[in-house]
Amino acid sequence: MKFEAFGVSINTKGSIINPNIKLVAYPGFAIAILTILLFLTISTGFSRIQTQTETLRAAESDVSVLATKVEILREISAGILGHTDTSIMAMPEKNSGLWTLWQIKSLAQTHEVEISSIGFGSQAGQSGLGGVSITFDARGNINSIINYLKDVETLAPVMILDVVGLSSDGGEFIASTAVATHWASLPTKLPPLTQPITRLSQSEEDLLNRLGRLNRPEFTTLFPTEEPSGRDDPFN
Amino acid sequence: MREINLLPDSFKVKGSAVKLGKTLNKVATVVFVTLLMSVIVSVGTFFLFSRKLSDVTSEQNQLKTQIKALEETEQRLVLVKDRLEKVGEVYAKDTSSEEVITFESLIASIGGQVTLDTANLLTGSISISFTAENTSVLNGVIDNIIGSGLFESIELTSFTYAPEKGYEVELLMIGGSL
């Protein structure tokens, strides 16, 4: 504010703050504010970008896994998948004791071996495997018994020849035998979509081919009988 | 008209303060430009990544749809692999099947020279007992067993003589292999 008196102009304008301080304080204050804003921008932006990069990387990894999965599932040969029944027959879902017994007896007939003294015992399983041990005596000539015992492990479901004790009895031999067979419940869920899958390895394919050569039990399919026709009329 | 400044001399602006003020102004400008650039770069990168992420997610969804369509194949593959794993565990167990084959070779090598009484086929070992009419037959059988190379060690566990039957011999043979 100016006022004039006696031909003299008096300047009362100006603040109490020292102009030297004012000259430095304003840009200093601006620098401080801008620095804080810069820091916030960089830290927030960097953390956002970092999170996004991680998400993108994870998504790209998933895409890679999924693409490989699709490729494997498309390439996998129908022949291998046709062995699904073979694999289930070799390792059934439920107690396979009766199938095994039926197979053992059928094989005995083929080799002219007589089966007696059949017994069942539990077989300790591991990692979800159930098991039963079947004991029996196989009677016949030595060559028949040897051939019979050699063929036991060619039967489905897979069985393991546990113990064999041979003793002669009036020109024939009796083989006191124990055979173990196993089963395991089927997988109940598929692995997560983004979990990678692998093709069957060479050893797995070899094992699958081996299972394919096992002699399966024969099943009889029972068809429903024809519906009964009307009763004959005895008066006509 | 004359102008009179009533402010004290201490309020006069100093040259060094002007210089410092100019420098600070320059610094403030640089910081401001840096802030502006940071904002532009951050927003640009964020936008770019968002777009890329959107593309990848879309591709991911397409692949998931394809896998859903191939679910039956996957189920079969998982099932076959599971069964093979379990069968592998069973086949890894000890079995006497190799001993049966070894025993067959053993029977072929001793032929009908002796009377086989008993045999026990266990994993890794076979024990047999047999009767030989005389020592020459017994020697021949023992030579044949040793010569067959079927076993790593052969142990004579029992040896008796009965005038009416002959020599009753029990052998434990370990490490049967063909």
mmCIF file of N, CA and C in Angstrom, chain A residues 2 4 7-11 13 15-16 19-20 23-24 27 31 34 37-38 41 49 52-53 56 59 62-63 66 69-70 73-74 76 81 84 87-88 91-92 127 129 146 150 153 158 160-162 164-168 173 182 184-187 190 193 198-200 204 207 210, chain B residues 1-4 6-7 11-14 17-18 20-21 24-25 27-28 31-32 34-35 38-39 45-46 49-50 53 56 59-60 63-64 66-67 70-71 73-77 79 81-84 86-87 89-91 93-97 100 103-104 116-121:
data_model
loop_
_atom_site.group_PDB
_atom_site.id
_atom_site.type_symbol
_atom_site.label_atom_id
_atom_site.label_comp_id
_atom_site.label_asym_id
_atom_site.label_seq_id
_atom_site.Cartn_x
_atom_site.Cartn_y
_atom_site.Cartn_z
ATOM 1 N N LYS A 2 0.476 2.175 -0.787
ATOM 2 C CA LYS A 2 1.262 3.418 -0.854
ATOM 3 C C LYS A 2 0.391 4.576 -0.386
ATOM 4 N N GLU A 4 0.632 9.039 -0.165
ATOM 5 C CA GLU A 4 1.463 10.194 -0.513
ATOM 6 C C GLU A 4 1.216 11.328 0.497
ATOM 7 N N GLY A 7 4.225 15.416 -0.986
ATOM 8 C CA GLY A 7 4.912 15.137 -2.251
ATOM 9 C C GLY A 7 5.862 13.991 -2.152
ATOM 10 N N VAL A 8 5.647 13.229 -1.085
ATOM 11 C CA VAL A 8 6.525 12.059 -0.895
ATOM 12 C C VAL A 8 5.654 10.801 -0.880
ATOM 13 N N SER A 9 6.075 9.771 -1.640
ATOM 14 C CA SER A 9 5.329 8.490 -1.667
ATOM 15 C C SER A 9 5.978 7.535 -0.670
ATOM 16 N N ILE A 10 5.117 7.035 0.250
ATOM 17 C CA ILE A 10 5.669 6.141 1.287
ATOM 18 C C ILE A 10 5.223 4.700 1.000
ATOM 19 N N ASN A 11 6.183 3.811 0.924
ATOM 20 C CA ASN A 11 5.885 2.380 0.629
ATOM 21 C C ASN A 11 5.760 1.609 1.936
ATOM 22 N N LYS A 13 4.253 -1.385 1.773
ATOM 23 C CA LYS A 13 4.026 -2.763 1.301
ATOM 24 C C LYS A 13 5.198 -3.637 1.762
ATOM 25 N N SER A 15 6.122 -7.738 3.621
ATOM 26 C CA SER A 15 5.684 -8.580 4.737
ATOM 27 C C SER A 15 6.756 -8.603 5.790
ATOM 28 N N ILE A 16 6.366 -9.275 6.890
ATOM 29 C CA ILE A 16 7.303 -9.340 8.002
ATOM 30 C C ILE A 16 8.418 -10.336 7.687
ATOM 31 N N PRO A 19 12.706 -11.135 2.952
ATOM 32 C CA PRO A 19 12.635 -11.511 1.519
ATOM 33 C C PRO A 19 13.707 -12.521 1.114
ATOM 34 N N ASN A 20 14.846 -12.538 1.800
ATOM 35 C CA ASN A 20 15.903 -13.527 1.487
ATOM 36 C C ASN A 20 15.388 -14.941 1.760
ATOM 37 N N LEU A 23 12.681 -15.881 -0.706
ATOM 38 C CA LEU A 23 13.258 -16.229 -2.018
ATOM 39 C C LEU A 23 13.714 -17.692 -2.063
ATOM 40 N N VAL A 24 14.169 -18.188 -0.908
ATOM 41 C CA VAL A 24 14.700 -19.559 -0.848
ATOM 42 C C VAL A 24 13.602 -20.544 -0.404
ATOM 43 N N PRO A 27 10.809 -22.004 -3.340
ATOM 44 C CA PRO A 27 11.274 -23.157 -4.165
ATOM 45 C C PRO A 27 11.654 -24.369 -3.319
ATOM 46 N N ILE A 31 10.211 -27.999 -3.769
ATOM 47 C CA ILE A 31 11.086 -29.171 -3.972
ATOM 48 C C ILE A 31 10.688 -30.285 -3.014
ATOM 49 N N LEU A 34 7.400 -31.799 -4.147
ATOM 50 C CA LEU A 34 7.605 -32.577 -5.390
ATOM 51 C C LEU A 34 8.390 -33.861 -5.115
ATOM 52 N N LEU A 37 6.080 -36.336 -3.585
ATOM 53 C CA LEU A 37 5.200 -36.878 -4.639
ATOM 54 C C LEU A 37 5.963 -37.856 -5.543
ATOM 55 N N LEU A 38 7.215 -37.485 -5.860
ATOM 56 C CA LEU A 38 8.043 -38.351 -6.723
ATOM 57 C C LEU A 38 8.285 -39.698 -6.049
ATOM 58 N N THR A 41 5.085 -41.677 -6.080
ATOM 59 C CA THR A 41 4.814 -42.171 -7.442
ATOM 60 C C THR A 41 5.711 -43.363 -7.768
ATOM 61 N N ILE A 49 3.745 -52.290 -10.625
ATOM 62 C CA ILE A 49 4.330 -52.914 -11.830
ATOM 63 C C ILE A 49 4.950 -54.266 -11.469
ATOM 64 N N GLN A 52 2.237 -56.746 -11.046
ATOM 65 C CA GLN A 52 1.690 -57.084 -12.356
ATOM 66 C C GLN A 52 2.655 -57.986 -13.147
ATOM 67 N N THR A 53 3.935 -57.707 -13.005
ATOM 68 C CA THR A 53 4.938 -58.530 -13.690
ATOM 69 C C THR A 53 4.874 -59.963 -13.174
ATOM 70 N N LEU A 56 1.808 -61.608 -14.462
ATOM 71 C CA LEU A 56 1.990 -61.899 -15.893
ATOM 72 C C LEU A 56 2.895 -63.119 -16.078
ATOM 73 N N ALA A 59 1.021 -66.181 -15.147
ATOM 74 C CA ALA A 59 0.029 -66.493 -16.193
ATOM 75 C C ALA A 59 0.719 -67.096 -17.410
ATOM 76 N N ASP A 62 1.610 -70.607 -16.654
ATOM 77 C CA ASP A 62 0.401 -71.444 -16.746
ATOM 78 C C ASP A 62 0.047 -71.740 -18.193
ATOM 79 N N VAL A 63 0.160 -70.720 -19.024
ATOM 80 C CA VAL A 63 -0.150 -70.895 -20.451
ATOM 81 C C VAL A 63 0.782 -71.938 -21.059
ATOM 82 N N LEU A 66 -0.293 -75.310 -19.798
ATOM 83 C CA LEU A 66 -1.561 -75.706 -20.424
ATOM 84 C C LEU A 66 -1.360 -76.095 -21.884
ATOM 85 N N LYS A 69 0.132 -79.420 -22.012
ATOM 86 C CA LYS A 69 -0.888 -80.394 -21.622
ATOM 87 C C LYS A 69 -1.805 -80.723 -22.807
ATOM 88 N N VAL A 70 -2.244 -79.668 -23.488
ATOM 89 C CA VAL A 70 -3.117 -79.870 -24.653
ATOM 90 C C VAL A 70 -2.378 -80.691 -25.711
ATOM 91 N N LEU A 73 -2.148 -84.321 -24.584
ATOM 92 C CA LEU A 73 -3.464 -84.988 -24.645
ATOM 93 C C LEU A 73 -3.894 -85.245 -26.082
ATOM 94 N N ARG A 74 -3.456 -84.348 -26.996
ATOM 95 C CA ARG A 74 -3.827 -84.552 -28.403
ATOM 96 C C ARG A 74 -2.963 -85.631 -29.045
ATOM 97 N N ILE A 76 -1.374 -88.143 -27.488
ATOM 98 C CA ILE A 76 -1.347 -89.458 -26.845
ATOM 99 C C ILE A 76 -2.088 -90.487 -27.703
ATOM 100 N N LEU A 81 -4.438 -95.526 -24.564
ATOM 101 C CA LEU A 81 -5.658 -95.303 -23.787
ATOM 102 C C LEU A 81 -6.601 -96.495 -23.867
ATOM 103 N N THR A 84 -6.803 -99.016 -20.908
ATOM 104 C CA THR A 84 -7.397 -98.652 -19.613
ATOM 105 C C THR A 84 -7.994 -99.882 -18.945
ATOM 106 N N SER A 87 -5.342 -102.187 -17.610
ATOM 107 C CA SER A 87 -4.716 -101.752 -16.354
ATOM 108 C C SER A 87 -5.654 -101.969 -15.170
ATOM 109 N N ILE A 88 -6.951 -101.768 -15.405
ATOM 110 C CA ILE A 88 -7.907 -101.987 -14.306
ATOM 111 C C ILE A 88 -8.022 -103.482 -14.006
ATOM 112 N N MET A 91 -4.932 -104.352 -11.975
ATOM 113 C CA MET A 91 -4.984 -103.817 -10.606
ATOM 114 C C MET A 91 -6.420 -103.348 -10.358
ATOM 115 N N PRO A 92 -7.277 -104.271 -9.907
ATOM 116 C CA PRO A 92 -8.694 -103.912 -9.760
ATOM 117 C C PRO A 92 -8.928 -102.894 -8.654
ATOM 118 N N SER A 127 0.634 -97.742 0.862
ATOM 119 C CA SER A 127 0.202 -96.606 0.033
ATOM 120 C C SER A 127 -1.078 -96.903 -0.743
ATOM 121 N N LEU A 129 -2.687 -99.678 -1.122
ATOM 122 C CA LEU A 129 -2.840 -101.010 -1.712
ATOM 123 C C LEU A 129 -3.519 -101.948 -0.727
ATOM 124 N N ILE A 146 5.863 -127.376 -12.066
ATOM 125 C CA ILE A 146 6.811 -126.290 -12.404
ATOM 126 C C ILE A 146 6.188 -125.368 -13.455
ATOM 127 N N LYS A 150 5.236 -121.463 -12.985
ATOM 128 C CA LYS A 150 5.814 -120.448 -13.879
ATOM 129 C C LYS A 150 4.727 -119.553 -14.478
ATOM 130 N N GLU A 153 2.247 -116.127 -12.518
ATOM 131 C CA GLU A 153 2.425 -114.671 -12.613
ATOM 132 C C GLU A 153 2.068 -114.114 -13.989
ATOM 133 N N VAL A 158 -2.696 -108.910 -11.234
ATOM 134 C CA VAL A 158 -1.291 -109.214 -10.949
ATOM 135 C C VAL A 158 -1.177 -109.940 -9.608
ATOM 136 N N ILE A 160 1.675 -112.267 -7.011
ATOM 137 C CA ILE A 160 3.072 -112.539 -6.687
ATOM 138 C C ILE A 160 3.150 -113.909 -6.030
ATOM 139 N N LEU A 161 4.052 -114.725 -6.554
ATOM 140 C CA LEU A 161 4.272 -116.047 -5.974
ATOM 141 C C LEU A 161 5.131 -115.853 -4.721
ATOM 142 N N ASP A 162 4.516 -116.095 -3.573
ATOM 143 C CA ASP A 162 5.205 -115.774 -2.315
ATOM 144 C C ASP A 162 6.133 -116.888 -1.845
ATOM 145 N N VAL A 164 6.899 -121.265 -2.001
ATOM 146 C CA VAL A 164 6.593 -122.567 -2.590
ATOM 147 C C VAL A 164 7.386 -123.633 -1.839
ATOM 148 N N GLY A 165 6.660 -124.583 -1.323
ATOM 149 C CA GLY A 165 7.324 -125.725 -0.696
ATOM 150 C C GLY A 165 6.866 -126.995 -1.411
ATOM 151 N N LEU A 166 7.824 -127.791 -1.877
ATOM 152 C CA LEU A 166 7.477 -129.005 -2.634
ATOM 153 C C LEU A 166 7.792 -130.236 -1.799
ATOM 154 N N SER A 167 6.908 -131.203 -1.874
ATOM 155 C CA SER A 167 7.216 -132.470 -1.202
ATOM 156 C C SER A 167 6.663 -133.599 -2.061
ATOM 157 N N SER A 168 7.405 -134.687 -2.096
ATOM 158 C CA SER A 168 6.961 -135.817 -2.932
ATOM 159 C C SER A 168 5.926 -136.625 -2.156
ATOM 160 N N PHE A 173 3.967 -134.834 -6.769
ATOM 161 C CA PHE A 173 4.478 -133.786 -5.869
ATOM 162 C C PHE A 173 3.332 -132.871 -5.430
ATOM 163 N N HIS A 182 -3.286 -108.055 -5.180
ATOM 164 C CA HIS A 182 -3.553 -106.719 -4.623
ATOM 165 C C HIS A 182 -4.610 -105.966 -5.405
ATOM 166 N N ALA A 184 -6.445 -101.674 -5.533
ATOM 167 C CA ALA A 184 -6.315 -100.292 -5.050
ATOM 168 C C ALA A 184 -7.483 -99.476 -5.586
ATOM 169 N N SER A 185 -8.018 -98.595 -4.745
ATOM 170 C CA SER A 185 -9.165 -97.785 -5.195
ATOM 171 C C SER A 185 -8.729 -96.822 -6.307
ATOM 172 N N LEU A 186 -9.692 -96.499 -7.164
ATOM 173 C CA LEU A 186 -9.384 -95.665 -8.329
ATOM 174 C C LEU A 186 -9.180 -94.214 -7.897
ATOM 175 N N PRO A 187 -8.390 -93.460 -8.664
ATOM 176 C CA PRO A 187 -8.243 -92.034 -8.326
ATOM 177 C C PRO A 187 -9.598 -91.340 -8.448
ATOM 178 N N LEU A 190 -9.261 -85.451 -10.805
ATOM 179 C CA LEU A 190 -8.202 -85.094 -11.746
ATOM 180 C C LEU A 190 -7.268 -84.085 -11.086
ATOM 181 N N LEU A 193 -6.021 -78.077 -13.126
ATOM 182 C CA LEU A 193 -5.833 -77.781 -14.560
ATOM 183 C C LEU A 193 -4.411 -77.337 -14.890
ATOM 184 N N THR A 198 2.556 -85.608 -17.733
ATOM 185 C CA THR A 198 3.662 -86.148 -18.527
ATOM 186 C C THR A 198 3.161 -87.304 -19.365
ATOM 187 N N ARG A 199 3.871 -87.530 -20.448
ATOM 188 C CA ARG A 199 3.549 -88.680 -21.291
ATOM 189 C C ARG A 199 3.947 -89.945 -20.536
ATOM 190 N N LEU A 200 3.486 -91.094 -21.020
ATOM 191 C CA LEU A 200 3.925 -92.353 -20.421
ATOM 192 C C LEU A 200 5.389 -92.554 -20.773
ATOM 193 N N GLU A 204 6.987 -97.270 -18.444
ATOM 194 C CA GLU A 204 5.533 -97.406 -18.208
ATOM 195 C C GLU A 204 4.857 -98.081 -19.403
ATOM 196 N N LEU A 207 5.637 -101.712 -19.220
ATOM 197 C CA LEU A 207 4.824 -102.356 -18.174
ATOM 198 C C LEU A 207 3.386 -102.548 -18.663
ATOM 199 N N ARG A 210 3.290 -105.390 -20.915
ATOM 200 C CA ARG A 210 3.380 -106.630 -20.122
ATOM 201 C C ARG A 210 2.006 -106.987 -19.550
ATOM 202 N N MET B 1 7.856 12.192 -8.638
ATOM 203 C CA MET B 1 7.652 12.046 -7.198
ATOM 204 C C MET B 1 8.686 11.055 -6.628
ATOM 205 N N ARG B 2 9.202 11.354 -5.505
ATOM 206 C CA ARG B 2 10.231 10.481 -4.895
ATOM 207 C C ARG B 2 9.553 9.317 -4.165
ATOM 208 N N GLU B 3 10.149 8.235 -4.202
ATOM 209 C CA GLU B 3 9.600 7.054 -3.490
ATOM 210 C C GLU B 3 10.457 6.778 -2.274
ATOM 211 N N ILE B 4 9.767 6.629 -1.125
ATOM 212 C CA ILE B 4 10.525 6.375 0.106
ATOM 213 C C ILE B 4 10.193 4.952 0.581
ATOM 214 N N LEU B 6 10.150 2.494 3.495
ATOM 215 C CA LEU B 6 10.230 2.520 4.956
ATOM 216 C C LEU B 6 10.697 1.191 5.549
ATOM 217 N N LEU B 7 10.859 0.201 4.696
ATOM 218 C CA LEU B 7 11.307 -1.115 5.199
ATOM 219 C C LEU B 7 12.769 -1.019 5.612
ATOM 220 N N PHE B 11 15.801 -6.002 5.311
ATOM 221 C CA PHE B 11 14.827 -6.634 4.406
ATOM 222 C C PHE B 11 15.259 -6.572 2.941
ATOM 223 N N LYS B 12 16.399 -5.985 2.733
ATOM 224 C CA LYS B 12 16.892 -5.912 1.346
ATOM 225 C C LYS B 12 17.319 -7.303 0.892
ATOM 226 N N VAL B 13 17.011 -7.629 -0.367
ATOM 227 C CA VAL B 13 17.369 -8.951 -0.913
ATOM 228 C C VAL B 13 18.857 -8.991 -1.214
ATOM 229 N N LYS B 14 19.473 -10.104 -0.717
ATOM 230 C CA LYS B 14 20.908 -10.236 -0.925
ATOM 231 C C LYS B 14 21.177 -10.967 -2.244
ATOM 232 N N ALA B 17 21.271 -14.779 -1.936
ATOM 233 C CA ALA B 17 19.934 -15.377 -1.791
ATOM 234 C C ALA B 17 19.264 -15.498 -3.154
ATOM 235 N N VAL B 18 19.462 -14.498 -3.967
ATOM 236 C CA VAL B 18 18.888 -14.545 -5.325
ATOM 237 C C VAL B 18 19.476 -15.716 -6.102
ATOM 238 N N LEU B 20 20.859 -18.470 -4.854
ATOM 239 C CA LEU B 20 20.376 -19.734 -4.279
ATOM 240 C C LEU B 20 18.926 -20.003 -4.717
ATOM 241 N N GLY B 21 18.147 -18.926 -4.699
ATOM 242 C CA GLY B 21 16.745 -19.045 -5.117
ATOM 243 C C GLY B 21 16.641 -19.542 -6.540
ATOM 244 N N LEU B 24 17.551 -23.170 -6.656
ATOM 245 C CA LEU B 24 16.454 -24.001 -6.115
ATOM 246 C C LEU B 24 15.287 -24.090 -7.106
ATOM 247 N N ASN B 25 15.042 -22.992 -7.779
ATOM 248 C CA ASN B 25 13.995 -23.007 -8.814
ATOM 249 C C ASN B 25 14.315 -24.028 -9.896
ATOM 250 N N VAL B 27 16.266 -26.648 -9.556
ATOM 251 C CA VAL B 27 16.137 -28.002 -8.965
ATOM 252 C C VAL B 27 14.667 -28.407 -8.934
ATOM 253 N N ALA B 28 13.823 -27.451 -8.500
ATOM 254 C CA ALA B 28 12.377 -27.742 -8.425
ATOM 255 C C ALA B 28 11.843 -28.113 -9.800
ATOM 256 N N VAL B 31 12.968 -31.639 -10.589
ATOM 257 C CA VAL B 31 12.189 -32.618 -9.812
ATOM 258 C C VAL B 31 10.788 -32.753 -10.411
ATOM 259 N N PHE B 32 10.232 -31.619 -10.791
ATOM 260 C CA PHE B 32 8.888 -31.649 -11.376
ATOM 261 C C PHE B 32 8.866 -32.450 -12.683
ATOM 262 N N THR B 34 10.996 -34.726 -13.550
ATOM 263 C CA THR B 34 11.212 -36.140 -13.199
ATOM 264 C C THR B 34 9.895 -36.778 -12.734
ATOM 265 N N LEU B 35 9.164 -36.041 -11.888
ATOM 266 C CA LEU B 35 7.878 -36.543 -11.395
ATOM 267 C C LEU B 35 6.913 -36.816 -12.548
ATOM 268 N N SER B 38 8.035 -39.851 -14.420
ATOM 269 C CA SER B 38 7.751 -41.070 -13.639
ATOM 270 C C SER B 38 6.292 -41.452 -13.770
ATOM 271 N N VAL B 39 5.432 -40.455 -13.664
ATOM 272 C CA VAL B 39 3.991 -40.721 -13.767
ATOM 273 C C VAL B 39 3.676 -41.290 -15.147
ATOM 274 N N THR B 45 3.608 -48.149 -18.487
ATOM 275 C CA THR B 45 4.007 -49.540 -18.240
ATOM 276 C C THR B 45 2.827 -50.343 -17.698
ATOM 277 N N PHE B 46 2.120 -49.720 -16.760
ATOM 278 C CA PHE B 46 0.969 -50.399 -16.159
ATOM 279 C C PHE B 46 -0.074 -50.744 -17.235
ATOM 280 N N PHE B 49 1.326 -53.579 -19.493
ATOM 281 C CA PHE B 49 1.284 -54.875 -18.818
ATOM 282 C C PHE B 49 -0.155 -55.367 -18.675
ATOM 283 N N SER B 50 -1.063 -54.439 -18.408
ATOM 284 C CA SER B 50 -2.474 -54.824 -18.262
ATOM 285 C C SER B 50 -2.983 -55.442 -19.558
ATOM 286 N N LEU B 53 -1.386 -58.826 -19.998
ATOM 287 C CA LEU B 53 -2.008 -59.763 -19.056
ATOM 288 C C LEU B 53 -3.390 -60.192 -19.549
ATOM 289 N N VAL B 56 -2.821 -62.718 -22.297
ATOM 290 C CA VAL B 56 -2.382 -64.011 -21.746
ATOM 291 C C VAL B 56 -3.561 -64.721 -21.076
ATOM 292 N N GLU B 59 -5.729 -66.219 -23.640
ATOM 293 C CA GLU B 59 -5.116 -67.449 -24.186
ATOM 294 C C GLU B 59 -5.258 -68.608 -23.196
ATOM 295 N N GLN B 60 -5.073 -68.268 -21.910
ATOM 296 C CA GLN B 60 -5.189 -69.256 -20.828
ATOM 297 C C GLN B 60 -6.608 -69.859 -20.816
ATOM 298 N N LEU B 63 -7.102 -72.251 -23.703
ATOM 299 C CA LEU B 63 -6.445 -73.542 -23.461
ATOM 300 C C LEU B 63 -7.217 -74.376 -22.449
ATOM 301 N N LYS B 64 -7.753 -73.702 -21.423
ATOM 302 C CA LYS B 64 -8.538 -74.412 -20.408
ATOM 303 C C LYS B 64 -9.781 -75.037 -21.044
ATOM 304 N N GLN B 66 -9.993 -76.010 -24.122
ATOM 305 C CA GLN B 66 -9.527 -77.155 -24.913
ATOM 306 C C GLN B 66 -9.262 -78.365 -24.019
ATOM 307 N N ILE B 67 -8.678 -78.095 -22.849
ATOM 308 C CA ILE B 67 -8.389 -79.199 -21.913
ATOM 309 C C ILE B 67 -9.685 -79.816 -21.404
ATOM 310 N N LEU B 70 -10.847 -82.208 -23.721
ATOM 311 C CA LEU B 70 -10.037 -83.442 -23.746
ATOM 312 C C LEU B 70 -10.034 -84.133 -22.380
ATOM 313 N N GLU B 71 -11.031 -83.822 -21.561
ATOM 314 C CA GLU B 71 -11.047 -84.324 -20.182
ATOM 315 C C GLU B 71 -11.083 -85.853 -20.120
ATOM 316 N N THR B 73 -9.804 -87.993 -22.187
ATOM 317 C CA THR B 73 -8.451 -88.504 -22.458
ATOM 318 C C THR B 73 -7.583 -88.345 -21.216
ATOM 319 N N GLU B 74 -7.704 -87.191 -20.565
ATOM 320 C CA GLU B 74 -6.907 -86.942 -19.364
ATOM 321 C C GLU B 74 -7.273 -87.938 -18.261
ATOM 322 N N GLN B 75 -8.576 -88.179 -18.122
ATOM 323 C CA GLN B 75 -9.029 -89.134 -17.098
ATOM 324 C C GLN B 75 -8.399 -90.508 -17.336
ATOM 325 N N ARG B 76 -8.411 -90.926 -18.604
ATOM 326 C CA ARG B 76 -7.853 -92.243 -18.926
ATOM 327 C C ARG B 76 -6.347 -92.280 -18.654
ATOM 328 N N LEU B 77 -5.681 -91.188 -19.027
ATOM 329 C CA LEU B 77 -4.236 -91.135 -18.815
ATOM 330 C C LEU B 77 -3.907 -91.189 -17.323
ATOM 331 N N LEU B 79 -5.748 -92.403 -14.973
ATOM 332 C CA LEU B 79 -6.115 -93.730 -14.475
ATOM 333 C C LEU B 79 -5.025 -94.762 -14.805
ATOM 334 N N LYS B 81 -1.907 -94.229 -15.527
ATOM 335 C CA LYS B 81 -0.678 -93.941 -14.766
ATOM 336 C C LYS B 81 -0.798 -94.407 -13.317
ATOM 337 N N ASP B 82 -1.978 -94.182 -12.724
ATOM 338 C CA ASP B 82 -2.205 -94.597 -11.338
ATOM 339 C C ASP B 82 -2.103 -96.120 -11.212
ATOM 340 N N ARG B 83 -2.744 -96.823 -12.147
ATOM 341 C CA ARG B 83 -2.703 -98.302 -12.096
ATOM 342 C C ARG B 83 -1.268 -98.803 -12.283
ATOM 343 N N LEU B 84 -0.559 -98.172 -13.218
ATOM 344 C CA LEU B 84 0.821 -98.609 -13.487
ATOM 345 C C LEU B 84 1.708 -98.393 -12.260
ATOM 346 N N LYS B 86 0.733 -98.464 -9.147
ATOM 347 C CA LYS B 86 0.387 -99.475 -8.145
ATOM 348 C C LYS B 86 0.933 -100.844 -8.554
ATOM 349 N N VAL B 87 0.806 -101.170 -9.835
ATOM 350 C CA VAL B 87 1.327 -102.456 -10.315
ATOM 351 C C VAL B 87 2.847 -102.501 -10.118
ATOM 352 N N GLU B 89 4.515 -101.071 -7.814
ATOM 353 C CA GLU B 89 4.787 -101.340 -6.391
ATOM 354 C C GLU B 89 4.674 -102.833 -6.092
ATOM 355 N N VAL B 90 3.675 -103.466 -6.701
ATOM 356 C CA VAL B 90 3.479 -104.907 -6.462
ATOM 357 C C VAL B 90 4.633 -105.701 -7.067
ATOM 358 N N TYR B 91 5.005 -105.339 -8.294
ATOM 359 C CA TYR B 91 6.091 -106.077 -8.946
ATOM 360 C C TYR B 91 7.445 -105.857 -8.267
ATOM 361 N N LYS B 93 7.886 -106.128 -5.205
ATOM 362 C CA LYS B 93 7.962 -107.010 -4.034
ATOM 363 C C LYS B 93 8.733 -108.285 -4.369
ATOM 364 N N ASP B 94 9.190 -108.934 -3.330
ATOM 365 C CA ASP B 94 9.926 -110.196 -3.518
ATOM 366 C C ASP B 94 8.995 -111.263 -4.063
ATOM 367 N N THR B 95 9.511 -112.040 -4.986
ATOM 368 C CA THR B 95 8.724 -113.117 -5.565
ATOM 369 C C THR B 95 9.604 -114.365 -5.722
ATOM 370 N N SER B 96 8.959 -115.513 -5.713
ATOM 371 C CA SER B 96 9.713 -116.766 -5.867
ATOM 372 C C SER B 96 9.714 -117.242 -7.321
ATOM 373 N N SER B 97 9.220 -116.406 -8.226
ATOM 374 C CA SER B 97 9.100 -116.866 -9.618
ATOM 375 C C SER B 97 10.462 -117.176 -10.249
ATOM 376 N N VAL B 100 11.567 -120.519 -9.231
ATOM 377 C CA VAL B 100 10.876 -121.611 -9.941
ATOM 378 C C VAL B 100 11.628 -121.939 -11.232
ATOM 379 N N PHE B 103 14.807 -123.579 -10.331
ATOM 380 C CA PHE B 103 14.505 -124.943 -9.878
ATOM 381 C C PHE B 103 14.269 -125.867 -11.082
ATOM 382 N N GLU B 104 13.617 -125.336 -12.101
ATOM 383 C CA GLU B 104 13.378 -126.111 -13.319
ATOM 384 C C GLU B 104 14.719 -126.521 -13.950
ATOM 385 N N LEU B 116 13.920 -136.990 -5.710
ATOM 386 C CA LEU B 116 13.693 -135.723 -5.022
ATOM 387 C C LEU B 116 12.626 -135.916 -3.956
ATOM 388 N N ASP B 117 12.952 -135.536 -2.728
ATOM 389 C CA ASP B 117 11.979 -135.695 -1.630
ATOM 390 C C ASP B 117 11.222 -134.396 -1.355
ATOM 391 N N THR B 118 11.962 -133.340 -1.057
ATOM 392 C CA THR B 118 11.310 -132.049 -0.768
ATOM 393 C C THR B 118 12.119 -130.910 -1.408
ATOM 394 N N ALA B 119 11.447 -129.817 -1.567
ATOM 395 C CA ALA B 119 12.136 -128.602 -2.053
ATOM 396 C C ALA B 119 11.409 -127.395 -1.491
ATOM 397 N N ASN B 120 12.161 -126.377 -1.127
ATOM 398 C CA ASN B 120 11.559 -125.104 -0.676
ATOM 399 C C ASN B 120 12.133 -123.980 -1.520
ATOM 400 N N LEU B 121 11.230 -123.291 -2.196
ATOM 401 C CA LEU B 121 11.669 -122.190 -3.060
ATOM 402 C C LEU B 121 11.327 -120.870 -2.380
#
